[in-house]
Short mmCIF file of C-alpha atoms and ligand atoms in Angstrom, two decimals:
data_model
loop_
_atom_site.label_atom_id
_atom_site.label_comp_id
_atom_site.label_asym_id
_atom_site.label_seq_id
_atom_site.Cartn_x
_atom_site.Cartn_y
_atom_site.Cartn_z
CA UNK A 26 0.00 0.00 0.00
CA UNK A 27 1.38 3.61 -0.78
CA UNK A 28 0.03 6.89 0.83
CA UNK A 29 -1.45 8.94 -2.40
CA UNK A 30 -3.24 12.69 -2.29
CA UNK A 31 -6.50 11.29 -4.52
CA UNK A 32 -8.84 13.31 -6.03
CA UNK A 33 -12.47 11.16 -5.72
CA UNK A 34 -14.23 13.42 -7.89
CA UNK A 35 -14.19 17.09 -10.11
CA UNK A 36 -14.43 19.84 -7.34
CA UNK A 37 -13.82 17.61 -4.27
CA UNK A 38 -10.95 18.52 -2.05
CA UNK A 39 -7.84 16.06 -2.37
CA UNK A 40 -7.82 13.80 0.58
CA UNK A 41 -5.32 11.29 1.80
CA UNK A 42 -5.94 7.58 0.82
CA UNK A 43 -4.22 4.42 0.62
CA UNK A 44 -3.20 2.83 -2.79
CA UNK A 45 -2.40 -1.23 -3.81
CA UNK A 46 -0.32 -0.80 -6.96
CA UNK A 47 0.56 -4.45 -8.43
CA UNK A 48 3.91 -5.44 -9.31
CA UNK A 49 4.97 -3.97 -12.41
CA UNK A 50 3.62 -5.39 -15.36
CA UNK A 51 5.60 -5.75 -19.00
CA UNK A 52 7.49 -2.78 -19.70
CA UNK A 53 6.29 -0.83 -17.07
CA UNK A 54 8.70 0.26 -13.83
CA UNK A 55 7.62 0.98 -10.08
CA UNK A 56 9.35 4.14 -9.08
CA UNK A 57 9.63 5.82 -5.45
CA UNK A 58 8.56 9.02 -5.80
CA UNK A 59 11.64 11.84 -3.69
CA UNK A 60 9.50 15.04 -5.06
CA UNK A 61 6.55 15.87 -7.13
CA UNK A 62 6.07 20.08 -7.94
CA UNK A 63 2.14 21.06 -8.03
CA UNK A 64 0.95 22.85 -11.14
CA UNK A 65 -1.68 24.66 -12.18
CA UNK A 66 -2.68 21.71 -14.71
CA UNK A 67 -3.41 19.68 -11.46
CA UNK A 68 -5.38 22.35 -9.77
CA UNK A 69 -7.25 22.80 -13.51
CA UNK A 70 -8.24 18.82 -13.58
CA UNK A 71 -8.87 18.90 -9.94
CA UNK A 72 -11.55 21.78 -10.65
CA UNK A 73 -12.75 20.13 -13.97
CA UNK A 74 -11.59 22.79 -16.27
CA UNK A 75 -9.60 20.04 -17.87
CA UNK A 76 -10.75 16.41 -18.14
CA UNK A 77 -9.64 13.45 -16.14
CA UNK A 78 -11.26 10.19 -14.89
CA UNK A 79 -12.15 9.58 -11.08
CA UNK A 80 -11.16 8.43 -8.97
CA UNK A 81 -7.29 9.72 -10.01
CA UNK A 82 -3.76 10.73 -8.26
CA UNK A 83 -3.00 14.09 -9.85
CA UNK A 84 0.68 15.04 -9.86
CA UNK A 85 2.58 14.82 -13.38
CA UNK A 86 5.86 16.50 -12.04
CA UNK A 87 7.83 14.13 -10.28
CA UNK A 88 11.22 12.77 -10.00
CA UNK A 89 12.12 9.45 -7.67
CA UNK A 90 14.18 6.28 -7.32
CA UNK A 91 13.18 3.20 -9.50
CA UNK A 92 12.45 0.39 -6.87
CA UNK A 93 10.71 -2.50 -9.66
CA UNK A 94 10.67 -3.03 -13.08
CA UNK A 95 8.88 -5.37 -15.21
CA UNK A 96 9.04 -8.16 -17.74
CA UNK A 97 10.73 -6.61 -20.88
CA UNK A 98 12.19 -3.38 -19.02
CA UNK A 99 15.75 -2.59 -20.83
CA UNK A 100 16.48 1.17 -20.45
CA UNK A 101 16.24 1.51 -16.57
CA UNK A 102 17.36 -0.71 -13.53
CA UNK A 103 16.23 -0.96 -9.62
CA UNK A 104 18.12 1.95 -8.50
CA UNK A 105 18.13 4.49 -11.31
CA UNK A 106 17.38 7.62 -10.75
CA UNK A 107 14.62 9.50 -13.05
CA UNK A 108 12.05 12.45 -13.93
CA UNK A 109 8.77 11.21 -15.29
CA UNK A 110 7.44 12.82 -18.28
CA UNK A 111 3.70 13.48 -18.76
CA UNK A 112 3.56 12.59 -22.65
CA UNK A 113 5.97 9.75 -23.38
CA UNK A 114 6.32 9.41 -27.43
CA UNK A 115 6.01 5.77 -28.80
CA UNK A 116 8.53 6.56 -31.79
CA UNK A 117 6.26 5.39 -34.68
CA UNK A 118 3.46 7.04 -34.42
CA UNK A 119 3.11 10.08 -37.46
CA UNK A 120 3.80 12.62 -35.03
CA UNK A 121 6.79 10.77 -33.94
CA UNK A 122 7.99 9.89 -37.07
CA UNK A 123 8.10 13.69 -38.24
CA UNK A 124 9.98 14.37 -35.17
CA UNK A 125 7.62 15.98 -33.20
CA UNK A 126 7.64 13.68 -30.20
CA UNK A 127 5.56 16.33 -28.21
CA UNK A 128 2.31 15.56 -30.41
CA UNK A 129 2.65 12.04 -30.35
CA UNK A 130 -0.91 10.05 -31.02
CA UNK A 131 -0.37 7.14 -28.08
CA UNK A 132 1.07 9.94 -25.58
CA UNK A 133 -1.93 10.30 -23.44
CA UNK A 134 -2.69 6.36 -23.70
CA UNK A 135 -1.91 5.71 -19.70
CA UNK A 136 -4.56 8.53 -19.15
CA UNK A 137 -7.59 6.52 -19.21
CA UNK A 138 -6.54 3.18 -17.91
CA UNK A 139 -6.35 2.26 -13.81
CA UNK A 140 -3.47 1.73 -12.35
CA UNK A 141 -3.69 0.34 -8.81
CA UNK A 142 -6.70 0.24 -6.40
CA UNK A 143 -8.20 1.29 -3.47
CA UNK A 144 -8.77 -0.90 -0.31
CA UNK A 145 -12.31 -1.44 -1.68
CA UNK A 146 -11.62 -2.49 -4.90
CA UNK A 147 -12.07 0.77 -7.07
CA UNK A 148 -9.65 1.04 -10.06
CA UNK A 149 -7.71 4.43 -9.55
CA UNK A 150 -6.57 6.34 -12.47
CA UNK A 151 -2.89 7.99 -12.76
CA UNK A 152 -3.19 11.42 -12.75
CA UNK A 153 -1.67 12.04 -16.96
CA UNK A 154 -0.48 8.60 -16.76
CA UNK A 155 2.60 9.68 -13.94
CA UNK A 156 0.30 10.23 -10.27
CA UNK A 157 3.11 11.90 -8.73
CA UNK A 158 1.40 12.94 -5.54
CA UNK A 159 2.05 9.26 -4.11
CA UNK A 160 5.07 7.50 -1.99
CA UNK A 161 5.16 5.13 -5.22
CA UNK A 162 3.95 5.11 -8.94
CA UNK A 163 4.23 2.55 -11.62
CA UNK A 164 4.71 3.86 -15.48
CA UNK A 165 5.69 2.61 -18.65
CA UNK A 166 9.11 2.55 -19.32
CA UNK A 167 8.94 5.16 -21.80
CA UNK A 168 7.80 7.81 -19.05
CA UNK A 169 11.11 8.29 -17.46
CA UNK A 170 14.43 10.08 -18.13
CA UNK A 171 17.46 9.56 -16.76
CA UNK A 172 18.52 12.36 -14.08
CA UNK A 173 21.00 14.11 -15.36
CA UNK A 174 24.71 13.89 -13.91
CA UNK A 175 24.45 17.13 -11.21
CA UNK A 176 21.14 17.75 -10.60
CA UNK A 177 20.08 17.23 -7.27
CA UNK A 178 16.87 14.37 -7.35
CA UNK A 179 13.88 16.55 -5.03
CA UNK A 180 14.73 19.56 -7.70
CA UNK A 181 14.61 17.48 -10.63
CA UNK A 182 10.74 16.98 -10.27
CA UNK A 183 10.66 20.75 -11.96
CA UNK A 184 12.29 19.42 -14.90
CA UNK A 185 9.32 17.34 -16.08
CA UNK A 186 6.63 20.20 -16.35
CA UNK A 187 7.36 23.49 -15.51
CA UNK A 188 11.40 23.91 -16.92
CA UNK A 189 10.76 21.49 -19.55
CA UNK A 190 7.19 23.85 -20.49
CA UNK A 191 8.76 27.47 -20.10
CA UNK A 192 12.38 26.45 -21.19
CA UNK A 193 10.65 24.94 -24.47
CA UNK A 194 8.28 27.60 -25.02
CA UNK A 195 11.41 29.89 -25.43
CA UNK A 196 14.09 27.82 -27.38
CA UNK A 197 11.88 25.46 -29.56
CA UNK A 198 8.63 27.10 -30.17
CA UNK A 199 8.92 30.93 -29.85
CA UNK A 200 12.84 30.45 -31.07
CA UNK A 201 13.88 33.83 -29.34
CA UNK A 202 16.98 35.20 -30.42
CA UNK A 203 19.13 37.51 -28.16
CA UNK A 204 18.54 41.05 -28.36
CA UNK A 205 14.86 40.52 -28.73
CA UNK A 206 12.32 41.41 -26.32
CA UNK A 207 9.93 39.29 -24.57
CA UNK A 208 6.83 39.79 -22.45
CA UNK A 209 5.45 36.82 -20.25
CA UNK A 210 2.19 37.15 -18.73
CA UNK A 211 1.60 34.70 -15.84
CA UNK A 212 4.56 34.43 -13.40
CA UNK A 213 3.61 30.53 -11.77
CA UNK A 214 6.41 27.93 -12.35
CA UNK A 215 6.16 27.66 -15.49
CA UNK A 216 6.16 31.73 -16.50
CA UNK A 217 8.73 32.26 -13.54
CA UNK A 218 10.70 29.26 -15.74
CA UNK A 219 10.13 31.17 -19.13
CA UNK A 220 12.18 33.90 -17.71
CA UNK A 221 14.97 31.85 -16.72
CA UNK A 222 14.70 30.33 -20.72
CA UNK A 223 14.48 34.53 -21.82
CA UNK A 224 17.46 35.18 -19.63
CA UNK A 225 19.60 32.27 -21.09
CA UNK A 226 18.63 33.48 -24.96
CA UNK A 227 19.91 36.56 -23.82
CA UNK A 228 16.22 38.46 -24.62
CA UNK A 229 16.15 41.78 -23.57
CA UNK A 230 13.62 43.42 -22.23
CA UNK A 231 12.45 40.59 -20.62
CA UNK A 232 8.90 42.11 -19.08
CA UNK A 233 6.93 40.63 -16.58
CA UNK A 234 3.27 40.49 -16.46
CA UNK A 235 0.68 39.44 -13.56
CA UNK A 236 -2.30 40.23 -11.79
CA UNK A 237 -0.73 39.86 -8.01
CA UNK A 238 1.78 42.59 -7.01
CA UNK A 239 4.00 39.91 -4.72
CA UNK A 240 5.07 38.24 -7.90
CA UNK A 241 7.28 41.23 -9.08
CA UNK A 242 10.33 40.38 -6.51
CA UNK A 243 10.20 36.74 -7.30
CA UNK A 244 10.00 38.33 -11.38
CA UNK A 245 13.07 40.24 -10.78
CA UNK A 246 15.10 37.21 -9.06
CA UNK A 247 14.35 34.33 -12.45
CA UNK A 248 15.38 37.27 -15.27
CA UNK A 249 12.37 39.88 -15.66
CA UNK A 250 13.46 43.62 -16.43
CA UNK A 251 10.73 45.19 -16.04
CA UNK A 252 7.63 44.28 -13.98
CA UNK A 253 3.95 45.30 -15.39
CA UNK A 254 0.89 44.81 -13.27
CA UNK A 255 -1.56 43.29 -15.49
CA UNK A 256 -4.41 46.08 -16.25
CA UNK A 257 -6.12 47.06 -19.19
CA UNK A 258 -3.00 49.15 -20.49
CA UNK A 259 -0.57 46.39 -20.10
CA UNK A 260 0.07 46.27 -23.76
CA UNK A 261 0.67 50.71 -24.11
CA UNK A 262 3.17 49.97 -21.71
CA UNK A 263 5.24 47.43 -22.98
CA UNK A 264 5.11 49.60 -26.14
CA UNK A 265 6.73 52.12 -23.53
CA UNK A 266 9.15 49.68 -23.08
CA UNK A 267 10.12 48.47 -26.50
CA UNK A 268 10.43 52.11 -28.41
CA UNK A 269 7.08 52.01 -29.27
CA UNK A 270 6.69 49.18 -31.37
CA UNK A 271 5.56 46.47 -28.99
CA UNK A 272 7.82 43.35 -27.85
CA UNK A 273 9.14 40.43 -30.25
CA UNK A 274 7.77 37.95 -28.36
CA UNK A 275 5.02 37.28 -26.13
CA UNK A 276 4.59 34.27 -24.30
CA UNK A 277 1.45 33.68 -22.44
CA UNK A 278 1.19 30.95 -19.30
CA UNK A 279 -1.60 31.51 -17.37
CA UNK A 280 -4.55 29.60 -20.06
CA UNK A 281 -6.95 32.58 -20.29
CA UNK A 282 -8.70 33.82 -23.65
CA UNK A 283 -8.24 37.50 -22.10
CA UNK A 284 -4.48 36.98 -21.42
CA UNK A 285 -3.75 35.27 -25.08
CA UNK A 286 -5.75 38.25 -26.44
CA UNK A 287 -3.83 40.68 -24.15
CA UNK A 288 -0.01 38.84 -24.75
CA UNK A 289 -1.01 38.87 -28.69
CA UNK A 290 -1.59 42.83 -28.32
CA UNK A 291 1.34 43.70 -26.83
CA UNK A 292 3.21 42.27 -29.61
CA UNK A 293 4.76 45.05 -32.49
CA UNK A 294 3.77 44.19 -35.92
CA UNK A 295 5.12 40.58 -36.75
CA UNK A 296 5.43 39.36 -33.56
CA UNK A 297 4.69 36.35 -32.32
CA UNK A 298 2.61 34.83 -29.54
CA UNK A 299 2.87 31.75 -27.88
CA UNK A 300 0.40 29.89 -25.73
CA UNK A 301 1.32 28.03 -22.90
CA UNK A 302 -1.11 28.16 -20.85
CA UNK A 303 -4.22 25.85 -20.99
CA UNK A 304 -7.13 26.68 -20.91
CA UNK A 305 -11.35 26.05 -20.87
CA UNK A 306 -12.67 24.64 -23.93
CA UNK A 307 -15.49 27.28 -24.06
CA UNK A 308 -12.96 30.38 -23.52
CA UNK A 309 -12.80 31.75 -27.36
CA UNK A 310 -10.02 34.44 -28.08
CA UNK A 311 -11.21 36.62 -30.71
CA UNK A 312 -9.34 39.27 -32.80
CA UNK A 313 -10.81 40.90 -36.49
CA UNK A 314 -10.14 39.61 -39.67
CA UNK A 315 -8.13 43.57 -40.55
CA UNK A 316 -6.55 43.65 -37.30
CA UNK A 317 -4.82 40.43 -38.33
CA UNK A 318 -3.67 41.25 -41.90
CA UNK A 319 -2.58 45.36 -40.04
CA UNK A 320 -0.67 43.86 -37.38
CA UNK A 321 0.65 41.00 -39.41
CA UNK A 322 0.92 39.08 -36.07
CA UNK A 323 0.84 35.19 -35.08
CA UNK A 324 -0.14 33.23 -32.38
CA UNK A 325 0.38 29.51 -31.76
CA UNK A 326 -0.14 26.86 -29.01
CA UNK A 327 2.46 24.43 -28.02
CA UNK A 328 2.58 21.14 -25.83
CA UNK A 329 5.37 20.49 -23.56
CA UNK A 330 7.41 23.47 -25.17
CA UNK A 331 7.26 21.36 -28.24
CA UNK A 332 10.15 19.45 -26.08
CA UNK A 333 11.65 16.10 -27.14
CA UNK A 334 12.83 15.75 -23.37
CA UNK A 335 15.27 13.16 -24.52
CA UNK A 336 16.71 15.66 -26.28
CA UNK A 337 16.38 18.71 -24.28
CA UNK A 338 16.65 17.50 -20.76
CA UNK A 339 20.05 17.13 -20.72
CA UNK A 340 20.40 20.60 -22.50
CA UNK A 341 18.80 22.05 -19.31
CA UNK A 342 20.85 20.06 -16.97
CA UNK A 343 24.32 21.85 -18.61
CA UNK A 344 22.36 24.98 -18.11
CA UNK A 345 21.84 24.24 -14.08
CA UNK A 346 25.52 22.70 -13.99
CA UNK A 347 27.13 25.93 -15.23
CA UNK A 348 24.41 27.81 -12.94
CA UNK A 349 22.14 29.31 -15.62
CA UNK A 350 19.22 27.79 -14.65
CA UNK A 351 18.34 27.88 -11.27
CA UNK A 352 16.02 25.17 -9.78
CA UNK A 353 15.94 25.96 -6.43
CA UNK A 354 14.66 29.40 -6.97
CA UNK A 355 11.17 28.29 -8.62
CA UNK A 356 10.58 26.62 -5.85
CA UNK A 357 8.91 28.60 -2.90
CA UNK A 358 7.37 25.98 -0.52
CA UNK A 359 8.23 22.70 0.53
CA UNK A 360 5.62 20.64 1.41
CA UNK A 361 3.39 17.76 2.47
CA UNK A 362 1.63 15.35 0.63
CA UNK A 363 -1.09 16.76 2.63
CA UNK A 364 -0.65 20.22 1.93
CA UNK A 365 -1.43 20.15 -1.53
CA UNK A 366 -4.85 21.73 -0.86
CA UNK A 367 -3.33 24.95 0.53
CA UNK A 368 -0.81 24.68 -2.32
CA UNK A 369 -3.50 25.05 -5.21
CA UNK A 370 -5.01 27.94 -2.69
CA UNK A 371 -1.92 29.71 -3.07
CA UNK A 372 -2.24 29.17 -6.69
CA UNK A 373 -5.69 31.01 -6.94
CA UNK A 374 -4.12 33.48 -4.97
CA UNK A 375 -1.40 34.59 -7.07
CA UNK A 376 0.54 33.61 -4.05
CA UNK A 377 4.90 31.85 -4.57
CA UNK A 378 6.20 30.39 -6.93
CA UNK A 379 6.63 26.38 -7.33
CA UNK A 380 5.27 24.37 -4.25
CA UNK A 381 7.09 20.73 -3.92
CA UNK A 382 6.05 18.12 -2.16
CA UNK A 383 8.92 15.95 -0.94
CA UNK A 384 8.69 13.08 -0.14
N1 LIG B 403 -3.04 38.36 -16.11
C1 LIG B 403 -1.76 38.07 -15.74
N2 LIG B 403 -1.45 37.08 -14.88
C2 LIG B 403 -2.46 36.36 -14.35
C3 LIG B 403 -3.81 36.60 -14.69
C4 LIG B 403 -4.08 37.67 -15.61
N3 LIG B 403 -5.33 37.96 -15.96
N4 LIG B 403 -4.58 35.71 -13.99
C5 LIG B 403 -3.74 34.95 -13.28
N5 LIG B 403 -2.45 35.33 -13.50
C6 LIG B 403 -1.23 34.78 -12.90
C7 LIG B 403 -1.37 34.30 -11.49
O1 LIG B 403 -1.31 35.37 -10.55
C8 LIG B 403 -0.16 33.36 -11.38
O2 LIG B 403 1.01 34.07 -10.98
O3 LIG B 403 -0.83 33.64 -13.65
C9 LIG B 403 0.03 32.86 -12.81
C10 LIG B 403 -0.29 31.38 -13.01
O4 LIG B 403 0.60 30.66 -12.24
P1 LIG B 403 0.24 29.21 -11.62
O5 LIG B 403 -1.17 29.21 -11.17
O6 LIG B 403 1.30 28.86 -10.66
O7 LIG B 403 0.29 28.26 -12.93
P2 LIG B 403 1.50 27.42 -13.61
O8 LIG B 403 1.62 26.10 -12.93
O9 LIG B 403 2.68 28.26 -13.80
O10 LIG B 403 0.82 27.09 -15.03
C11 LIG B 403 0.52 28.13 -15.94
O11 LIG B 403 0.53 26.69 -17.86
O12 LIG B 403 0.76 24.40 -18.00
C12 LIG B 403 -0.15 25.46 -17.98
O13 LIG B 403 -2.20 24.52 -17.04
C13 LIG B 403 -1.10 25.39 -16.81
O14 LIG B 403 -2.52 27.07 -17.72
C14 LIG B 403 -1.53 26.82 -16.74
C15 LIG B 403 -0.27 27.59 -17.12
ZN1 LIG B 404 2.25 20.83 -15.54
ZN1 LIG B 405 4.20 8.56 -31.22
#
């Protein structure tokens, strides 16, 4: 049995449970959670913005110690050290094939299918296939990564969503070049993450954007030069800030139709927008057909930071080796498994950056 924070159904508050989880079955691996960050993803399934099945462990930021593996199991060993990943690519599906791992058709597959039980016999889902917020999850092989050589485990967790998500959203979708300015509006883990990424391109202004005044410190510390509360003349003011044109760049994590619409205004002519956050499937973002072809602007969404994290996790671990990217700061509370209720509270509230629970 392994202590989990389930979620029993949309809107109920996470509550402590016990969990059987099998022995791992053919190529899948039993891993010991050491930390698991909370993101707003989990606080948007737990509140049934976003779709899961009940009952489920949420959590789909973890990193931990591999304790079992199954029949078949070749890349990883008892032992091993790892960071799950939320969207595992099969390597032959289309998506996969054109080398766009992040899109791959079979990613979401452990989604819908129970993983362990409860003492009553009810088939729990994994929270996006990892259900971090447990001592112990089991995964399919293809979920983990090797930690990286110098990367502390507990920090590690932040790798598999937030750094992976910001970091991605910067280098591989947006491309941002140095020199160019960027404006981020939402400063959670992953926006205080896509200034670390802004930094490390060597963007400049980097300007951050939010709703809650206690974010601008924490802003300041991961890259931000300038600091906007978010009002309705955000976008006049980055103009201010970026001779009058509007930024490069805008990169919006915080899954609103208001903030896309506001990130995509305080582009100049020609920039670009990208969409991190995630949001309802009702919230429509609306712009005219001539302020489109004026403004010559785009926007796109991306998934994971269009990330192969094969690829780009170790890329980020040379970054926090030669002390670019800085782990520890995202993370502003260390807590419970229990906690994680006050740690989506502090979420609606605009309140820290990245809470961790550690196991
Ligand atoms: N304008 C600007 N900032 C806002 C606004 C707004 N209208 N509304 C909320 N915010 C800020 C919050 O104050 C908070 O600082 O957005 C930030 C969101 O941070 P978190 O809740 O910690 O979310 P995070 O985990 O970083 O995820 C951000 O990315 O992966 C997706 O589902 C995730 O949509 C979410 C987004
Ligand atoms: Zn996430
Ligand atoms: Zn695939």
């Amino acid at each position: 049995m392994v202590r989990a924070a389930l979620l029993t159904a949309v809107g109920a508050p996470l509550e402590l449970a016990e969990i059987e989880l099998p022995a791992p079955g053919p190529g899948q691996v039993r891993v010991r959670l050491a930390a698991a960050g909370v993101c707003h993803s989990d606080l948007s399934l737990a509140n049934g913005v976003l779709r899961a099945p009940a009952p489920v462990v949420l959590g789909h930021e973890g990193a931990g110690t591999v304790t079992a593996v199954g029949e078949g199991v070749t890349t990883v060993r008892p032992g091993d050290q790892v960071v799950l990943n939320w969207a595992p690519s099969c390597g032959s599906c289309h998506f996969c094939e054109i080398s766009e791992p992040w899109l791959c058709e079979r990613a979401a597959d452990a989604y819908g299918q129970t993983y362990g039980t409860l003492a009553d016999g009810t088939g729990v889902y994994p929270g996006l296939g990892v259900a971090a917020f447990a001592e112990e999850t089991v995964v399919g092989e293809r979920a983990l990564l090797p930690l990286p050589d110098g990367v502390p485990l507990a920090s590690a967790a932040l790798l598999g969503c937030a750094v992976l998500t910001g970091y991605g959203a910067v280098h591989n979708a947006a491309r941002v070049r140095a020199g160019e300015s960027v404006v981020v509006y939402g400063l959670g883990g992953v926006g205080l993450a896509v200034l670390q990424a802004a930094r490390i391109a060597g963007a400049g202004p980097i300007v951050a954007v939010d709703v809650s005044p206690e974010k601008e410190e924490l802003a300041r510390r991961h890259g931000a030069t300038d600091f906007l509360l978010a009002d309705d003349q955000t976008a006049r003011a980055v103009r201010k800030l970026t001779d009058g044109y509007g930024a490069d760049h805008a990169i919006e994590c915080v899954g609103r139709a208001s903030t896309i619409r506001a990130a995509w205004s305080a582009t100049r002519r020609g920039g670009h927008t990208t969409v991190v956050g995630i949001g309802g499937k009702e919230d429509m973002v609306s712009f005219s057909a001539l302020e489109l072809f004026h403004f010559a602007r785009t926007v796109s969404g991306c998934v994971y930071g269009n990330s192969d994290p094969a690829r780009d996790i170790p890329v980020l671990a040379e970054h926090v080796r030669a002390g670019r990217l800085d782990l520890e700061a995202l993370i502003t509370d260390r807590i419970a498994l229990a906690d994680i209720p006050a740690a989506f509270e502090r979420m609606a509230a605009g309140r820290g950056g990245r809470s961790l629970v550690v196991f």
